[in-house]
Short mmCIF file of C-alpha atoms and ligand atoms in Angstrom, two decimals:
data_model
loop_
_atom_site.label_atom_id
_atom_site.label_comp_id
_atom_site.label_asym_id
_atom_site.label_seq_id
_atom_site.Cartn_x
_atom_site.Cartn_y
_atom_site.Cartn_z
CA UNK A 1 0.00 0.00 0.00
CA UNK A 2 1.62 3.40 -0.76
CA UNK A 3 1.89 5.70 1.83
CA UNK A 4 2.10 9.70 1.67
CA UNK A 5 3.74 12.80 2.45
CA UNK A 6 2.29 16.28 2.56
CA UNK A 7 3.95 19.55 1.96
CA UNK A 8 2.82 23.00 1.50
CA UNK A 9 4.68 24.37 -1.36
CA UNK A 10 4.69 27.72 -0.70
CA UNK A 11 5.21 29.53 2.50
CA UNK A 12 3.30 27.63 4.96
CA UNK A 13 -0.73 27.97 4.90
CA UNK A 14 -1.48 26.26 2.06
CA UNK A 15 -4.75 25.26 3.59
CA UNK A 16 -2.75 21.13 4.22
CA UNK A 17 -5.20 21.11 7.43
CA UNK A 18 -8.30 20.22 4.97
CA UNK A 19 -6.40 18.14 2.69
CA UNK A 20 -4.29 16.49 5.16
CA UNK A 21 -7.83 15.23 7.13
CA UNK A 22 -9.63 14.36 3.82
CA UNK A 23 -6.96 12.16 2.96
CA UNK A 24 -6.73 10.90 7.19
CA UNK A 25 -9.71 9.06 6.28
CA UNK A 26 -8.60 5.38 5.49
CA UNK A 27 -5.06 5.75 6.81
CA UNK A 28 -3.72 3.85 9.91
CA UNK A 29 -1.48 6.55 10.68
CA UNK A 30 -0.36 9.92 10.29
CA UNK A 31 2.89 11.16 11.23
CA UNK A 32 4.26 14.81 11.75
CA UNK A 33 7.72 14.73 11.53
CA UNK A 34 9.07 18.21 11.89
CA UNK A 35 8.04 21.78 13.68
CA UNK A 36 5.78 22.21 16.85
CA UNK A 37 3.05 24.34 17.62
CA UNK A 38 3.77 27.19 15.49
CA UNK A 39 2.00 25.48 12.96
CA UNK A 40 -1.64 25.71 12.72
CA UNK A 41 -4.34 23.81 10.68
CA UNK A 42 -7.73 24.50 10.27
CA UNK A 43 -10.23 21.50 9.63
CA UNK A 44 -13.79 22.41 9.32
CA UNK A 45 -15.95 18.98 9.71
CA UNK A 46 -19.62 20.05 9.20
CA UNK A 47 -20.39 23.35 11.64
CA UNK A 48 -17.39 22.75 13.59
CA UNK A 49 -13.93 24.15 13.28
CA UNK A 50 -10.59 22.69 15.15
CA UNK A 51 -7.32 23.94 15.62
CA UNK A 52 -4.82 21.91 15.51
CA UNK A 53 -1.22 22.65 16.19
CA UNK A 54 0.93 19.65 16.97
CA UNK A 55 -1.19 16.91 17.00
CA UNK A 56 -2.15 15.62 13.41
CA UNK A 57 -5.21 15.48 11.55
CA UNK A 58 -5.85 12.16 11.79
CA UNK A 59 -6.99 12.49 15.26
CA UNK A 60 -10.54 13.82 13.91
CA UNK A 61 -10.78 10.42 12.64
CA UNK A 62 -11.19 7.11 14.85
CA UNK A 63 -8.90 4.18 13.64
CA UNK A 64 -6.26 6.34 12.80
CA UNK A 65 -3.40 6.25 14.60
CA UNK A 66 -1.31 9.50 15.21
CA UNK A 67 2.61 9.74 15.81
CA UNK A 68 4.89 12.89 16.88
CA UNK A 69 8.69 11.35 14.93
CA UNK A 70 12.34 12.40 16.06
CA UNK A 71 11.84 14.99 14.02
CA UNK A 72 8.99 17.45 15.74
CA UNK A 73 10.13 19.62 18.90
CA UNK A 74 7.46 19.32 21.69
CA UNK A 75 6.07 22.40 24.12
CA UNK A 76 4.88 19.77 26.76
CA UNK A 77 3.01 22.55 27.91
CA UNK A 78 1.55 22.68 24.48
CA UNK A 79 1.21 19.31 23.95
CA UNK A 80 -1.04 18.32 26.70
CA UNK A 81 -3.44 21.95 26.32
CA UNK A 82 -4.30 20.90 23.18
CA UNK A 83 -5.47 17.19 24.13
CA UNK A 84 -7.59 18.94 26.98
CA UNK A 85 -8.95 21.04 24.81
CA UNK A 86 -9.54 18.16 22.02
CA UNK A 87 -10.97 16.08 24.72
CA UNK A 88 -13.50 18.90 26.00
CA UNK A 89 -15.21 18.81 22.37
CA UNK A 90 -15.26 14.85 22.36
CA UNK A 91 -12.10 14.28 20.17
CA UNK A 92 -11.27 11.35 22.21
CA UNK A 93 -7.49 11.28 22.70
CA UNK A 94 -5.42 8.85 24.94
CA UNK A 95 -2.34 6.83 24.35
CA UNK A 96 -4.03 3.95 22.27
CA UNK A 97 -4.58 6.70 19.74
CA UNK A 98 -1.68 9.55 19.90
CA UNK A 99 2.24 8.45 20.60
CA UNK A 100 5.12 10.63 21.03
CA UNK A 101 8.85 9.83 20.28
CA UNK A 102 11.14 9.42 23.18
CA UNK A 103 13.47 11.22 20.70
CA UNK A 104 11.29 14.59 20.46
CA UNK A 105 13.36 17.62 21.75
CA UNK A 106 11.55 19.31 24.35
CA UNK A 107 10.59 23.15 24.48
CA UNK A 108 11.32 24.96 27.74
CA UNK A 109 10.27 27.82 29.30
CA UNK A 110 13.66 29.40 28.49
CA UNK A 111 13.17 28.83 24.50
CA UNK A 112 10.29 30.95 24.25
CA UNK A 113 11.48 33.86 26.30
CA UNK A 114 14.95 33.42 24.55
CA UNK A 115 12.92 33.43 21.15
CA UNK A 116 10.86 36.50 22.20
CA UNK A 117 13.97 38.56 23.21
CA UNK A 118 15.78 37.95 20.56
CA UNK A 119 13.32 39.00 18.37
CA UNK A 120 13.06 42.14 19.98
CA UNK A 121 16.54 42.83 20.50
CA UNK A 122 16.96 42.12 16.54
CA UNK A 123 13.88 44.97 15.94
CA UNK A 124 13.53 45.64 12.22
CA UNK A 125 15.82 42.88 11.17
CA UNK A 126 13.64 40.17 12.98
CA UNK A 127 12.83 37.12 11.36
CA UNK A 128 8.79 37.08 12.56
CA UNK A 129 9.07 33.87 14.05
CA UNK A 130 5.38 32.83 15.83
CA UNK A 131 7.45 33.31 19.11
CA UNK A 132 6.84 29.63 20.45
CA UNK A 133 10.55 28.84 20.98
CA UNK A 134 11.12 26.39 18.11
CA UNK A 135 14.45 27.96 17.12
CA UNK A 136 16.09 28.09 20.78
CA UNK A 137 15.09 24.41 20.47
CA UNK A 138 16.54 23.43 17.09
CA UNK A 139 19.63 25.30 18.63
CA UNK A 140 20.08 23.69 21.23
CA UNK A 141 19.58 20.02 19.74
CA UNK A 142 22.08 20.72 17.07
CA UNK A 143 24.24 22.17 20.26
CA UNK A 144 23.53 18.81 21.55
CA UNK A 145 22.42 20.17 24.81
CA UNK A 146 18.73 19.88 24.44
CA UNK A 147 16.06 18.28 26.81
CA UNK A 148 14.59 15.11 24.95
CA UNK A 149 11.17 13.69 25.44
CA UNK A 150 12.64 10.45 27.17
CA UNK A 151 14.65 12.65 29.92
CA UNK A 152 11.35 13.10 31.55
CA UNK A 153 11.79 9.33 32.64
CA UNK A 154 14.99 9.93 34.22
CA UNK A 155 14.30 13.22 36.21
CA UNK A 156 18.62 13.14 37.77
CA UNK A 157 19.38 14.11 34.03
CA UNK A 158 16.65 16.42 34.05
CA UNK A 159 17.60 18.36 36.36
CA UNK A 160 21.17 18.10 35.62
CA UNK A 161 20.43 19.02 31.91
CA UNK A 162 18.28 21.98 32.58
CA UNK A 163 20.64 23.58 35.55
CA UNK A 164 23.80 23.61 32.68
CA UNK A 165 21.32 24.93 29.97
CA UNK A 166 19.97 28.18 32.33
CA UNK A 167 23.56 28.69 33.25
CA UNK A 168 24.37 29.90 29.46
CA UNK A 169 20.53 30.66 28.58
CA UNK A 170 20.48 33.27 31.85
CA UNK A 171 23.94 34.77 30.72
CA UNK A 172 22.33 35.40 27.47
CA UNK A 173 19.01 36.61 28.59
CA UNK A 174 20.15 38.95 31.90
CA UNK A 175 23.51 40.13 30.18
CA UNK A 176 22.26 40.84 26.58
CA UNK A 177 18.57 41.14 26.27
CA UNK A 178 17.76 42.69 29.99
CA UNK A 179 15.48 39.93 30.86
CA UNK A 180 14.97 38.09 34.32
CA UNK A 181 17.05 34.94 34.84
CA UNK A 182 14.51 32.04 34.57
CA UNK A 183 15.11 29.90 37.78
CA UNK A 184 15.72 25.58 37.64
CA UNK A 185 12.68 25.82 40.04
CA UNK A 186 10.33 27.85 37.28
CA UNK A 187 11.38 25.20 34.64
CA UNK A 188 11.57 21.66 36.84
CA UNK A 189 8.56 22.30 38.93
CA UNK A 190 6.39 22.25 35.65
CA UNK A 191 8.24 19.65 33.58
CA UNK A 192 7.47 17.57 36.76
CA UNK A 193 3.87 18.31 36.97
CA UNK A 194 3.47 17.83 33.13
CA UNK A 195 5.61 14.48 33.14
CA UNK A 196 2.92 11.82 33.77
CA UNK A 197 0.72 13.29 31.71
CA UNK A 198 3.27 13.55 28.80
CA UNK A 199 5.26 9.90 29.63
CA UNK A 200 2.56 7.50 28.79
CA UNK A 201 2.52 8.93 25.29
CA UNK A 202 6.13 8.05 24.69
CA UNK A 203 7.31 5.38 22.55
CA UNK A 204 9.53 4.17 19.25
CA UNK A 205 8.08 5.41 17.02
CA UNK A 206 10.05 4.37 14.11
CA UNK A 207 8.71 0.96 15.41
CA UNK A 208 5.12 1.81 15.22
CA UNK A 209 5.43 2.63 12.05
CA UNK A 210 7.00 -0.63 11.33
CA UNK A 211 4.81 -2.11 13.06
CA UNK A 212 1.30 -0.30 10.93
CA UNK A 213 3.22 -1.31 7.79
CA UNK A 214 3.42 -4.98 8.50
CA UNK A 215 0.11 -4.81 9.30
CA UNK A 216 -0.75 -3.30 5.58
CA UNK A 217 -1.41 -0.46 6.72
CA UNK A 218 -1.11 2.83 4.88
CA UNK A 219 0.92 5.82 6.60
CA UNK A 220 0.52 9.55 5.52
CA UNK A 221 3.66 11.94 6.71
CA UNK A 222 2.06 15.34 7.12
CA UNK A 223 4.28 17.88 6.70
CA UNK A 224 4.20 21.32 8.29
CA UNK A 225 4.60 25.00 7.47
CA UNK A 226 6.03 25.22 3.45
CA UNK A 227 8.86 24.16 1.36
CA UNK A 228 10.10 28.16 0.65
CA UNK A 229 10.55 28.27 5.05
CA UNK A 230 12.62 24.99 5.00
CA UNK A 231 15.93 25.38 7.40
CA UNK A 232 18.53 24.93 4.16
CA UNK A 233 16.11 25.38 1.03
CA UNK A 234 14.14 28.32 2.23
CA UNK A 235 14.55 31.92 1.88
CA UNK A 236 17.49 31.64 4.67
CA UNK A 237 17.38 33.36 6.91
CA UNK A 238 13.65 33.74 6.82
CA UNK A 239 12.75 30.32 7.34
CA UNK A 240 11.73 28.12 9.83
CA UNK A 241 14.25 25.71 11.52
CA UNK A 242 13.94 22.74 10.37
CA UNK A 243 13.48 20.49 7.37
CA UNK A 244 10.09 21.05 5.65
CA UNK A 245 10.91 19.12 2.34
CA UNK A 246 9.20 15.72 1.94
CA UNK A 247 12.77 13.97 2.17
CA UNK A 248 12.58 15.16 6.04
CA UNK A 249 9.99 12.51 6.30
CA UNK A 250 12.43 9.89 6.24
CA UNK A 251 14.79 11.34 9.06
CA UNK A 252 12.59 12.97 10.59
CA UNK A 253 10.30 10.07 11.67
CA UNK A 254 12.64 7.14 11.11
CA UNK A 255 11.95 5.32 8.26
CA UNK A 256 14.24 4.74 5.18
CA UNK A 257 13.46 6.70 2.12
CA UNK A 258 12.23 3.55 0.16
CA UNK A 259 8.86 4.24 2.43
CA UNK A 260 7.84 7.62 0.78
CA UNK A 261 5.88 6.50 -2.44
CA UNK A 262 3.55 9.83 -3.50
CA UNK A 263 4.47 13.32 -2.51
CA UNK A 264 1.39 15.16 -2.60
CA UNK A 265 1.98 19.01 -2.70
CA UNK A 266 -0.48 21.46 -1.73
CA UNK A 267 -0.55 24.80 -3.51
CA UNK A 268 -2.76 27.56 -3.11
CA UNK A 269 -5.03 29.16 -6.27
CA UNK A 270 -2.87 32.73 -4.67
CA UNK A 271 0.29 33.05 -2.17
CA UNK A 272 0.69 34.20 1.26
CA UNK A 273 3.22 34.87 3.73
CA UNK A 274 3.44 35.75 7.13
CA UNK A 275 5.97 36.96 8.93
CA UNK A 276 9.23 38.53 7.60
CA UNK A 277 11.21 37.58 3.91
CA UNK A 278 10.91 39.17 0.95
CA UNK A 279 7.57 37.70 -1.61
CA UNK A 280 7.85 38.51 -5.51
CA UNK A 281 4.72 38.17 -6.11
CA UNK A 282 3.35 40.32 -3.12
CA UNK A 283 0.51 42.77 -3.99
CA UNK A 284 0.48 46.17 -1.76
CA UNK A 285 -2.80 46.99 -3.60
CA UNK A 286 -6.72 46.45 -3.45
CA UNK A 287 -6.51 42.90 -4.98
CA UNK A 288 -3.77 41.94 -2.48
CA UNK A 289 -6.52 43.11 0.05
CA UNK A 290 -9.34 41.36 -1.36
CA UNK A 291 -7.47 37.64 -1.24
CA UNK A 292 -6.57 38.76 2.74
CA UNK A 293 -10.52 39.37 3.19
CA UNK A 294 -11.62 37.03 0.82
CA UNK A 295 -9.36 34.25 1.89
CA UNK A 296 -9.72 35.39 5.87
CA UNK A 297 -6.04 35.47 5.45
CA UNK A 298 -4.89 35.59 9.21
CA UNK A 299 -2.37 33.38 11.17
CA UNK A 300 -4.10 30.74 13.03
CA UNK A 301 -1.08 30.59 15.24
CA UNK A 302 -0.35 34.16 15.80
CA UNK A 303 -3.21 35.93 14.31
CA UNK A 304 -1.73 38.09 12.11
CA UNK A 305 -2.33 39.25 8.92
CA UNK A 306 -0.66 37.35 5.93
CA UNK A 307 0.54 38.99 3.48
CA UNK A 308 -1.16 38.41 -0.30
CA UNK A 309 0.50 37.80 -3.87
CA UNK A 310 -0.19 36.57 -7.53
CA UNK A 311 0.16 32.63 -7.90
CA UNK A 312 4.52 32.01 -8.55
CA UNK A 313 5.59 29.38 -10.48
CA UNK A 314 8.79 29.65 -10.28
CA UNK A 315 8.32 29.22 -6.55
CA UNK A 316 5.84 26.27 -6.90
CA UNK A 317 8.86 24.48 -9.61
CA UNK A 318 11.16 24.50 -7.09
CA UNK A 319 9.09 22.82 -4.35
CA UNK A 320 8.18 20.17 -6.86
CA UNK A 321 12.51 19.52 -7.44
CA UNK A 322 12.90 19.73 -4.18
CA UNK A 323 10.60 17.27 -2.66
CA UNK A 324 10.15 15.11 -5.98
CA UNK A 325 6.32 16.00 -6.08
CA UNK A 326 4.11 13.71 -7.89
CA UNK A 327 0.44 15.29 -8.25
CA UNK A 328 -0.37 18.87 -6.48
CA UNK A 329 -3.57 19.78 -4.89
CA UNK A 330 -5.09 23.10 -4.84
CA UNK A 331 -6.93 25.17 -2.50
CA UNK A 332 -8.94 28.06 -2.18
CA UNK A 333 -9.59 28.53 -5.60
CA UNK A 334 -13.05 30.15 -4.95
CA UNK A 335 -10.97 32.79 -3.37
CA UNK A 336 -9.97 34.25 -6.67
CA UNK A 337 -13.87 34.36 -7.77
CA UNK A 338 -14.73 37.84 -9.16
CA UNK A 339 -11.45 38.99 -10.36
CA UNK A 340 -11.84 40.15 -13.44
CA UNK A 341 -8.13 39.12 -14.27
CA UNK A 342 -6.08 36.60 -12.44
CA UNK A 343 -2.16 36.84 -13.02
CA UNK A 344 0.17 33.85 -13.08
CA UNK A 345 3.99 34.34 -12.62
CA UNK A 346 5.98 32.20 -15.06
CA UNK A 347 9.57 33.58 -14.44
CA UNK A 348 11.73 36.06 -12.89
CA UNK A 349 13.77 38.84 -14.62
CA UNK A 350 16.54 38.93 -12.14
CA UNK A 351 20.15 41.07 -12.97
CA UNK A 352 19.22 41.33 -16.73
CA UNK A 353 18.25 37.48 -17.16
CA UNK A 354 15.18 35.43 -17.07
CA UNK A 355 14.97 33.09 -14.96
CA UNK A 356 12.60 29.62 -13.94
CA UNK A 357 13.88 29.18 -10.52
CA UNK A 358 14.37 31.44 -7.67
CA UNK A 359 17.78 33.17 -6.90
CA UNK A 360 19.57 31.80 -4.18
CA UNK A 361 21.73 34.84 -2.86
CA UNK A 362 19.94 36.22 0.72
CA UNK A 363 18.45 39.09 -1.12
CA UNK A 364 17.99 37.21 -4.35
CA UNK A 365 14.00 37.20 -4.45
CA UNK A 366 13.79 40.97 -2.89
CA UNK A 367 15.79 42.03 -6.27
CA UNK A 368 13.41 39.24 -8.55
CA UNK A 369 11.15 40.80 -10.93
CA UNK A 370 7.88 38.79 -11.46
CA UNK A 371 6.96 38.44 -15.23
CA UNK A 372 3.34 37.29 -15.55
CA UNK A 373 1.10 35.47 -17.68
CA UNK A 374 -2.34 37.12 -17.35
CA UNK A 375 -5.64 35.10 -17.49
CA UNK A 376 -9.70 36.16 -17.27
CA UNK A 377 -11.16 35.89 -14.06
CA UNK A 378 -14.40 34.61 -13.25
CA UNK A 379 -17.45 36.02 -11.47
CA UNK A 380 -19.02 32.87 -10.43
CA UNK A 381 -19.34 31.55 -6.68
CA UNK A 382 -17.54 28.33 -6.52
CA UNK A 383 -18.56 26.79 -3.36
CA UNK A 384 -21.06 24.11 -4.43
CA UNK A 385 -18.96 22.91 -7.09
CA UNK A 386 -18.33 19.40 -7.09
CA UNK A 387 -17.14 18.24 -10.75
CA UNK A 388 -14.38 20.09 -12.79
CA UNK A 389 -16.45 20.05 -15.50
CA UNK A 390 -19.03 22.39 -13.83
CA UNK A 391 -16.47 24.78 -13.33
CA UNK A 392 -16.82 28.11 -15.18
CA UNK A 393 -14.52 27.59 -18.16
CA UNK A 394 -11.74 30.68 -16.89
CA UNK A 395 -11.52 28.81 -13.57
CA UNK A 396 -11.04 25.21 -15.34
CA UNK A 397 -8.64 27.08 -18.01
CA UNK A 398 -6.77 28.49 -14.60
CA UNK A 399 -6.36 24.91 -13.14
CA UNK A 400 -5.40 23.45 -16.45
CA UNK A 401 -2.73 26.28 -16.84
CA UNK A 402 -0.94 25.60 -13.90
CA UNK A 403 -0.88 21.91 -14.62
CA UNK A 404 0.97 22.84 -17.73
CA UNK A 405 3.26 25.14 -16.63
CA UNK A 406 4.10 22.96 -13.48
CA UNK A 407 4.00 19.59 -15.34
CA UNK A 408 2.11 18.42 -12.61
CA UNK A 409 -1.48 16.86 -12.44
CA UNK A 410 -3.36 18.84 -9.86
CA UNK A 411 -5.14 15.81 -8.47
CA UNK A 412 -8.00 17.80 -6.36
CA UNK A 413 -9.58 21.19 -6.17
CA UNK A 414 -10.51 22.95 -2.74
CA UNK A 415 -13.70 25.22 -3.33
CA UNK A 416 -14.30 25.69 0.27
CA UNK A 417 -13.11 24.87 3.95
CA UNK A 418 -15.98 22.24 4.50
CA UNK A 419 -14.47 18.47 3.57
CA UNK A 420 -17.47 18.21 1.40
CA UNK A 421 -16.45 21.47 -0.91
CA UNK A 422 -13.48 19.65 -2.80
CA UNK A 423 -13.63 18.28 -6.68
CA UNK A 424 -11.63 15.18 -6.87
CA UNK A 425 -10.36 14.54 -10.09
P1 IMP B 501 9.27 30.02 13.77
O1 IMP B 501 8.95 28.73 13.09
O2 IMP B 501 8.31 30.36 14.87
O3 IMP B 501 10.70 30.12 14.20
O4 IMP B 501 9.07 31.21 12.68
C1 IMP B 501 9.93 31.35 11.57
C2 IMP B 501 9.17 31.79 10.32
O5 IMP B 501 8.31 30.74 9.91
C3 IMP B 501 8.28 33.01 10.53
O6 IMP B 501 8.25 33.75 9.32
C4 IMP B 501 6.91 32.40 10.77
O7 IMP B 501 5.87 33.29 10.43
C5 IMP B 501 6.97 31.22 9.82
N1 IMP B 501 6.09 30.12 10.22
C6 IMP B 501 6.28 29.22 11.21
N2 IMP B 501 5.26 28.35 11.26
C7 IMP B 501 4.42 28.69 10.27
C8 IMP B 501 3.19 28.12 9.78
O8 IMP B 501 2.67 27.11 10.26
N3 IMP B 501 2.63 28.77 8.71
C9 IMP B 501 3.19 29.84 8.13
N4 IMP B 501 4.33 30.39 8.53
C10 IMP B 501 4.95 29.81 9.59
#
């Protein structure tokens, strides 16, 4: 049976949350296998709406089995608000259903004020990170001094591990950014309060997913955030920090590569981008503010306003390369209804050439030119669309463009938030 990976191919908010759940549906498990709670996807099941940050999709469906790899850093904090709050609305979640690697890195108290004050300190040069500590945590598991999941069993290296991280974190935070010193007691006295909640959700999880597989069962990876915010193939240093690509799969959740068959990448009928990092295809005018309103374009993490642009090929090529993308799915494309022109851009002009993929120097894409293809709009609502063929002819001549100038079948069309508001094709 094949399994799946999902990636956003843009900057993050590609709408996966929908897709990833539709496609939930007749797995046996779904994996995340990098970020933490700064992502956020919507799923919209009938009148009701969840928010899910850390924990996948597949939780909104029974039978499916959900796993946190290696890969994902883990607020524990974070982790068990949002199975309270999952639990209050009947989203039954408990061990049987949701394990955690004993490999996860944990986020501290000390990441997010470290993130925060950095962030300040770096004023207009900041990166715009959500400000939930995931880079202080990358950091330090690269440092190879971070807290894993699995040191909550052994609570001598805890504490030994936490007093030699606040020794350097408090230098940092009382000598440079004017912040209080967090105290061992601020940090242990939770981590022990939240460790039996969090420990029964520990486990291999490369072996679960051995284990699923030898049973038959099919496994969907589901990435988060975008391609364009990956740690080495994103717009450095406007990225997140760590792997978004499909490859990170693999690593992230420990499997070999020979278990990723289809790469399914989700692409948006516009772009968006929160946060900061420079966006060719941004629009500062009234049709960039009509996809923000239209599109209720605002961070379901943060809650702020993303920023809007004309559809970008050459951005969209690149996350196909990059992950080895083999059908795309697209969302939102009753957004664009009532343009009377939609623009599509096929290349850069970029230091006197033309060029297909994006430039790679750190101010490459604030110097890119877009170069578009323009295409007629449609006035049509689009939400109770269910065949392709019912489409008004601009919006199927839209869809079949980007197929073409992607070389990519664009396997399903997203028409609404609802599960039920998607043409399969
Ligand atoms: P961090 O991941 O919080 O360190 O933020 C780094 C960058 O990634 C910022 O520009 C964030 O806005 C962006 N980012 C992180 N998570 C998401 C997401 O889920 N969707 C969109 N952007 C994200």
């Amino acid at each position: 049976m094949p399994n799946i990976v999902v990636i956003g191919t843009q900057w993050g908010d590609e709408g996966k949350g929908k897709i990833v759940d539709m496609l939930a549906s007749g797995m046996a498990a779904v994996v995340r296998f990098q970020g933490g709670h700064n992502a956020g996807h919507t799923v919209a099941v009938g009148k009701d709406e969840y928010k899910l940050r850390l924990i996948p999709s597949g939780i909104l469906h029974t039978g499916t089995i959900c796993l946190l790899g290696n890969g994902v850093v883990l607020d524990p904090e974070a982790f068990c608000g949002e199975i309270d709050g999952l639990n209050e609305r009947g989203v039954e979640v408990n061990p049987e259903r949701l394990r955690v690697s004993r490999k996860c890195h944990l986020i501290l108290p000390y990441h997010r004020i470290l993130d925060q004050a950095r962030e300040s300190y770096k004023g207009e040069s900041k990166i715009g990170t959500t400000g939930r500590g995931i880079g202080p945590c990358y950091e330090d598991k690269a440092g190879r001094c971070g807290v894993r999941a699995c040191d909550l069993e052994d609570p001598d290296l805890l504490r030994k591990k936490v007093g030699l991280a606040l020794a350097e974190k408090n230098a940092l935070l009382t000598g440079l950014y004017g912040q209080k010193a967090v105290t061992e007691g601020d940090v242990l006295d939770k981590l022990e309060a939240l460790a039996p909640r969090v420990i029964p959700y520990l486990a291999d999880v490369s072996a679960e997913i051995a284990r699923v597989e030898a049973g038959g069962g099919e496994i969907m990876f589901e990435g988060a955030q975008g391609v364009h915010l990956d740690i080495d193939h994103g717009t450095y240093p406007f990225v997140t920090s760590s792997g978004t690509v499909a490859g990170n799969a693999s690593a992230g959740s420990g499997v070999g590569p020979d278990h990723l068959h289809r790469v399914i990448g989700i692409v948006k009928a516009y772009i968006t981008r929160v946060g900061s990092g420079a966006m060719a295809t941004e629009l500062a005018d009234e049709v960039g503010e009509y996809l923000q309103k239209k599109g209720a374009e605002v961070g379901t993490v943060t809650g702020r306003k993303r920023r809007c642009g004309w559809q970008d090929l050459v951005i969209l090529r690149e996350s196909i390369r990059l992950c080895g993308v083999s059908d795309l799915a697209l969302t939102k494309l009753d957004v664009l209804s009532g343009l009377k022109e939609v623009k599509i851009c096929v290349a850069y002009a970029y230091k006197g050439k033309t060029i297909q993929y994006p430039p790679q120097a750190e101010k490459g894409l604030a110097e890119a030119v877009p170069l578009y293809e323009n295409l007629p709009g449609w006035e049509e609502e689009l939400g109770s669309i269910r065949r392709f063929e019912d489409l008004p002819p601009a919006a199927r001549n839209y869809v079949r463009r980007l197929e073409e100038l992607s070389g990519r079948p664009i396997s399903m069309v997203s028409v609404g938030p609802d599960r039920e508001q998607t043409i399969r094709r």
